[in-house]
Amino acid sequence: MTLKQGVRVEAGFTYVRLTPEAASQNLRHFLNALNRQIYGNAARRYGKRVRVIPVLEGCADKRFHFHCMIDCPRPELAPTFGMLVAQTWKSTQFGYREVLVEPGDLGWVAYMTKLRDKEDMASSIDWMNYHNPP
């Protein structure tokens, strides 16, 4: 899921550049909206959330983007889950149009955890939005 590298705010007069912190906040907003769409009020009342492992990539010459493992929680959502993720991501402040949703496998995990475009793996995982209970 790619991110806009900056947005105009305050009637278009101020330009805010994307930082890793703003990217994490944008992902949190996306996950809150996704959880509300999937679980309804149970997301807020009981803390129901999708499982997610997010990894932020990007550097000075490469657009910031997230690689995520997001669990589709119910089989009946599978046919439309990718569309739901893409629409929800694009509705966020920094969400950009390039969103690719595919079933994951061990190859995807290896790709997510590659060290290219990362200072180190531990700081690239968005621990604030990580959710993978036992």
Backbone as JSON, one array per atom type, in Angstrom:
{
  "sequence": "MTLKQGVRVEAGFTYVRLTPEAASQNLRHFLNALNRQIYGNAARRYGKRVRVIPVLEGCADKRFHFHCMIDCPRPELAPTFGMLVAQTWKSTQFGYREVLVEPGDLGWVAYMTKLRDKEDMASSIDWMNYHNPP",
  "N": [[0.86, -1.16, 0.0], [0.83, 2.02, -1.05], [1.96, 5.33, -0.13], [1.02, 8.78, -0.13], [3.47, 11.26, -0.52], [3.27, 13.62, 0.71], [0.86, 16.09, 1.76], [-1.5, 18.69, 1.04], [-2.73, 21.05, 3.33], [-4.99, 23.04, 5.33], [-6.66, 24.72, 3.57], [-5.09, 24.4, 1.32], [-2.72, 25.88, 1.53], [-0.6, 25.08, 3.09], [1.93, 22.65, 3.06], [2.36, 19.39, 4.05], [4.87, 17.2, 4.73], [5.36, 13.69, 4.45], [6.18, 11.65, 7.19], [7.81, 8.91, 8.92], [6.36, 8.6, 11.32], [3.92, 9.88, 10.75], [3.09, 8.21, 8.71], [2.66, 5.84, 10.15], [0.57, 6.7, 11.81], [-1.36, 7.16, 9.86], [-1.73, 4.55, 8.95], [-2.82, 3.44, 11.26], [-5.26, 4.8, 11.39], [-6.41, 3.8, 9.02], [-6.58, 1.03, 9.72], [-8.35, 1.18, 11.9], [-10.68, 2.06, 10.59], [-11.05, -0.08, 8.79], [-11.45, -2.2, 10.59], [-13.86, -1.35, 11.78], [-15.56, -1.56, 9.58], [-15.52, -4.3, 9.13], [-16.11, -5.56, 11.62], [-18.04, -3.95, 12.79], [-19.78, -2.4, 15.5], [-18.54, -4.0, 17.41], [-15.84, -3.73, 17.07], [-15.18, -1.35, 18.34], [-16.44, -1.61, 20.87], [-15.62, -4.12, 21.93], [-13.03, -4.38, 21.16], [-12.36, -5.84, 18.86], [-10.26, -6.87, 16.26], [-8.59, -7.07, 13.08], [-5.98, -9.38, 12.27], [-2.73, -8.2, 11.79], [0.41, -7.6, 10.28], [2.51, -5.14, 9.85], [4.93, -3.61, 7.71], [7.07, -0.99, 7.13], [8.45, 0.55, 4.31], [10.84, 2.38, 2.34], [12.7, 5.26, 1.29], [14.88, 8.11, 0.86], [14.89, 8.33, -1.95], [12.87, 6.67, -2.74], [9.45, 5.97, -2.77], [7.52, 6.03, 0.23], [5.99, 3.14, 1.55], [3.76, 0.55, 2.65], [4.19, -2.85, 3.42], [2.07, -5.42, 4.12], [0.74, -8.07, 6.08], [-2.41, -8.98, 6.22], [-5.01, -10.45, 7.83], [-7.8, -12.04, 6.49], [-10.7, -12.21, 8.14], [-13.05, -13.75, 7.93], [-14.42, -16.35, 5.93], [-16.48, -15.71, 4.07], [-15.97, -13.1, 3.41], [-13.8, -13.14, 1.75], [-14.01, -12.96, -1.2], [-14.43, -10.19, -1.64], [-12.62, -8.89, -0.08], [-10.1, -7.78, -0.84], [-10.9, -5.57, -2.38], [-12.24, -4.1, -0.42], [-10.12, -3.49, 1.34], [-8.49, -1.93, -0.39], [-10.22, 0.26, -1.05], [-10.68, 1.35, 1.49], [-8.08, 2.06, 2.25], [-7.42, 4.02, 0.3], [-9.12, 6.02, 1.11], [-7.93, 7.27, 3.24], [-5.92, 9.95, 4.65], [-3.19, 10.02, 3.73], [-3.22, 7.87, 2.04], [-2.4, 6.34, -0.98], [-2.95, 5.7, -4.51], [-1.94, 3.22, -5.37], [-2.45, 0.04, -4.6], [-2.04, -3.24, -3.79], [-3.51, -6.28, -3.37], [-3.2, -9.52, -2.44], [-3.43, -13.09, -1.94], [-1.4, -14.3, 0.71], [1.79, -15.95, 1.24], [4.62, -18.01, 2.22], [6.62, -16.97, 0.62], [5.86, -14.31, 0.34], [6.18, -13.41, 2.94], [8.97, -13.62, 3.16], [9.67, -11.68, 1.25], [8.58, -9.35, 2.4], [10.21, -9.09, 4.62], [12.74, -8.55, 3.68], [15.94, -6.91, 3.65], [16.61, -4.81, 1.99], [16.05, -1.4, 1.3], [15.56, -0.78, 3.93], [16.62, 0.31, 7.15], [17.02, -1.36, 9.35], [15.49, -4.45, 10.3], [13.91, -4.59, 12.67], [13.22, -1.91, 13.3], [11.7, -1.3, 11.13], [9.32, -2.66, 11.24], [6.06, -1.82, 12.01], [5.38, -1.45, 15.02], [3.46, -0.26, 16.61], [1.08, -0.66, 15.29], [1.01, -3.34, 14.88], [-0.61, -6.44, 15.17], [-1.09, -9.5, 16.25], [-2.36, -11.78, 17.78], [-2.05, -14.79, 19.85]],
  "CA": [[0.0, 0.0, 0.0], [1.7, 3.19, -1.15], [1.56, 6.54, 0.59], [1.35, 10.09, -0.69], [4.66, 11.72, 0.18], [2.9, 14.85, 1.38], [-0.49, 16.56, 1.44], [-1.79, 20.09, 1.31], [-3.72, 21.24, 4.38], [-5.38, 24.43, 5.59], [-7.12, 25.35, 2.32], [-4.09, 24.27, 0.28], [-1.59, 26.8, 1.68], [0.49, 24.44, 3.83], [2.25, 21.32, 2.57], [2.9, 18.57, 5.13], [5.61, 16.05, 4.21], [5.15, 12.43, 5.15], [7.24, 11.13, 8.05], [7.44, 7.56, 9.39], [5.34, 8.72, 12.35], [2.65, 10.18, 10.07], [2.72, 6.98, 8.0], [2.11, 4.94, 11.16], [-0.73, 7.24, 12.21], [-2.27, 6.92, 8.74], [-2.05, 3.12, 8.97], [-3.72, 3.23, 12.4], [-6.58, 5.28, 10.95], [-6.89, 2.8, 8.06], [-6.97, -0.19, 10.43], [-9.57, 1.46, 12.66], [-11.8, 2.08, 9.64], [-11.23, -1.45, 8.29], [-12.05, -2.99, 11.67], [-15.27, -0.94, 11.91], [-16.32, -2.11, 8.45], [-15.6, -5.76, 9.25], [-16.7, -5.99, 12.89], [-19.09, -3.05, 13.26], [-19.59, -1.85, 16.86], [-17.68, -4.87, 18.21], [-14.47, -3.21, 16.97], [-15.03, -0.33, 19.38], [-16.91, -2.08, 22.18], [-14.9, -5.28, 22.43], [-11.66, -4.36, 20.67], [-12.13, -6.84, 17.81], [-9.4, -6.31, 15.21], [-7.98, -8.03, 12.16], [-4.56, -9.62, 12.48], [-1.93, -7.46, 10.81], [1.84, -7.43, 10.48], [2.87, -4.09, 8.9], [6.34, -3.27, 7.54], [7.22, 0.25, 6.37], [9.64, 0.64, 3.45], [11.0, 3.63, 1.61], [13.87, 6.06, 1.65], [14.86, 9.43, 0.23], [14.6, 8.26, -3.38], [11.83, 5.68, -3.0], [8.19, 6.3, -2.11], [7.13, 5.25, 1.4], [4.89, 2.21, 1.33], [3.64, -0.54, 3.62], [3.91, -4.25, 3.08], [1.3, -5.91, 5.26], [-0.01, -9.31, 6.1], [-3.69, -8.69, 6.87], [-5.82, -11.66, 7.82], [-9.23, -11.93, 6.19], [-11.2, -12.95, 9.31], [-14.19, -14.64, 7.66], [-14.37, -16.85, 4.55], [-17.43, -15.05, 3.18], [-15.41, -11.8, 3.01], [-12.66, -13.35, 0.86], [-14.15, -12.44, -2.56], [-14.44, -8.72, -1.7], [-11.69, -8.36, 0.93], [-9.11, -6.93, -1.5], [-11.55, -4.31, -2.76], [-12.5, -3.39, 0.83], [-8.83, -2.96, 1.8], [-8.07, -0.85, -1.3], [-11.1, 1.43, -0.9], [-10.45, 1.94, 2.81], [-6.74, 2.69, 2.22], [-7.46, 5.23, -0.52], [-9.91, 7.05, 1.78], [-7.14, 7.9, 4.29], [-5.27, 11.2, 4.24], [-1.97, 9.77, 2.97], [-3.37, 6.69, 1.21], [-2.2, 6.6, -2.4], [-3.78, 4.84, -5.36], [-1.36, 1.92, -5.65], [-2.73, -0.95, -3.56], [-2.08, -4.59, -4.35], [-3.95, -7.23, -2.35], [-3.14, -10.89, -2.93], [-3.22, -14.07, -0.87], [-0.01, -14.38, 1.13], [2.43, -17.24, 1.46], [5.95, -17.82, 2.81], [7.38, -16.1, -0.27], [5.49, -12.94, 0.68], [6.84, -13.1, 4.22], [10.38, -13.39, 2.85], [9.77, -10.39, 0.56], [8.3, -8.3, 3.39], [11.28, -8.98, 5.61], [14.03, -8.3, 3.06], [16.58, -5.75, 4.26], [16.73, -3.71, 1.03], [15.17, -0.25, 1.57], [15.3, -0.68, 5.37], [17.82, 0.44, 7.97], [17.06, -2.66, 10.01], [14.16, -5.05, 10.29], [13.14, -4.29, 13.88], [12.65, -0.56, 13.26], [10.8, -1.19, 9.98], [8.01, -3.18, 11.62], [5.25, -0.8, 12.7], [4.96, -2.15, 16.24], [2.26, 0.39, 17.15], [-0.09, -1.2, 14.6], [1.15, -4.8, 14.81], [-1.61, -7.15, 15.97], [-1.09, -10.91, 15.88], [-2.49, -12.53, 19.04], [-1.91, -16.25, 19.69]],
  "C": [[0.91, 1.22, 0.0], [1.09, 4.38, -0.43], [1.88, 7.77, -0.24], [2.53, 10.6, 0.13], [4.45, 13.05, 0.89], [1.49, 15.23, 0.97], [-0.59, 18.05, 1.74], [-2.9, 20.16, 2.36], [-4.02, 22.72, 4.51], [-5.66, 25.17, 4.28], [-6.02, 25.36, 1.26], [-2.87, 25.15, 0.42], [-0.39, 26.16, 2.37], [0.68, 23.02, 3.3], [2.92, 20.54, 3.7], [3.56, 17.35, 4.5], [5.35, 14.83, 5.09], [6.39, 12.06, 5.95], [6.86, 9.7, 8.43], [6.35, 7.59, 10.45], [3.97, 8.99, 11.74], [2.17, 8.96, 9.28], [2.08, 5.98, 8.96], [0.73, 5.39, 11.62], [-1.77, 7.01, 11.11], [-2.69, 5.45, 8.69], [-3.01, 2.81, 10.11], [-5.14, 3.66, 12.05], [-7.2, 4.28, 9.98], [-7.37, 1.54, 8.77], [-8.22, 0.01, 11.28], [-10.79, 1.44, 11.75], [-12.09, 0.68, 9.1], [-11.9, -2.32, 9.35], [-13.52, -2.63, 11.88], [-16.11, -1.54, 10.79], [-16.5, -3.62, 8.58], [-16.38, -6.18, 10.49], [-17.81, -5.1, 13.41], [-18.76, -2.5, 14.64], [-18.68, -2.7, 17.72], [-16.22, -4.42, 18.13], [-14.21, -2.21, 18.09], [-15.35, -0.89, 20.76], [-16.06, -3.19, 22.76], [-13.46, -5.37, 21.92], [-11.35, -5.4, 19.6], [-11.34, -6.18, 16.68], [-8.89, -7.43, 14.31], [-6.52, -8.21, 12.57], [-3.79, -8.89, 11.4], [-0.47, -7.41, 11.25], [2.28, -6.4, 9.43], [4.38, -3.79, 8.9], [6.42, -2.03, 6.64], [8.53, 0.22, 5.59], [9.66, 1.99, 2.79], [12.22, 4.36, 2.1], [13.79, 7.36, 0.87], [14.48, 9.38, -1.25], [13.55, 7.21, -3.74], [10.61, 6.0, -2.15], [7.96, 5.41, -0.88], [5.95, 4.36, 1.05], [4.91, 1.14, 2.42], [3.49, -1.86, 2.89], [3.21, -4.8, 4.31], [0.81, -7.32, 5.02], [-1.27, -8.96, 6.88], [-4.56, -9.93, 6.73], [-7.27, -11.33, 7.48], [-9.94, -12.8, 7.23], [-12.34, -13.93, 9.04], [-14.17, -15.07, 6.2], [-15.32, -16.13, 3.59], [-16.96, -13.67, 2.73], [-14.34, -11.94, 1.94], [-12.85, -12.77, -0.55], [-14.05, -10.91, -2.67], [-13.41, -8.08, -0.77], [-10.67, -7.41, 0.3], [-9.68, -5.58, -1.87], [-11.82, -3.46, -1.51], [-11.22, -2.74, 1.36], [-8.42, -1.78, 0.93], [-8.91, 0.41, -1.12], [-10.85, 2.13, 0.43], [-9.11, 2.66, 2.84], [-6.79, 4.01, 1.46], [-8.26, 6.35, 0.14], [-9.14, 7.74, 2.91], [-6.42, 9.12, 3.75], [-4.05, 10.96, 3.36], [-2.08, 8.54, 2.06], [-3.29, 7.04, -0.27], [-2.89, 5.53, -3.22], [-3.22, 3.44, -5.59], [-1.52, 0.98, -4.46], [-2.83, -2.3, -4.25], [-2.42, -5.55, -3.22], [-3.98, -8.61, -2.99], [-3.03, -11.84, -1.75], [-1.74, -14.21, -0.56], [0.48, -15.81, 1.26], [3.81, -16.97, 2.06], [6.85, -16.96, 1.92], [7.11, -14.63, 0.02], [6.15, -12.52, 1.99], [8.31, -12.82, 3.99], [10.58, -12.03, 2.16], [9.56, -9.23, 1.53], [9.49, -8.04, 4.29], [12.66, -8.8, 4.99], [14.63, -7.02, 3.65], [16.78, -4.58, 3.29], [15.68, -2.65, 1.35], [14.79, -0.13, 3.05], [16.63, -0.48, 6.09], [18.07, -0.86, 8.71], [15.63, -3.16, 10.13], [13.32, -4.62, 11.48], [12.51, -2.9, 13.83], [11.71, -0.37, 12.08], [9.42, -1.75, 10.28], [7.28, -2.09, 12.39], [4.64, -1.47, 13.93], [3.71, -1.54, 16.85], [0.99, -0.19, 16.53], [-0.05, -2.71, 14.42], [0.09, -5.43, 15.7], [-1.68, -8.59, 15.47], [-1.18, -11.76, 17.16], [-2.37, -14.04, 18.8], [-3.22, -16.92, 19.3]]
}
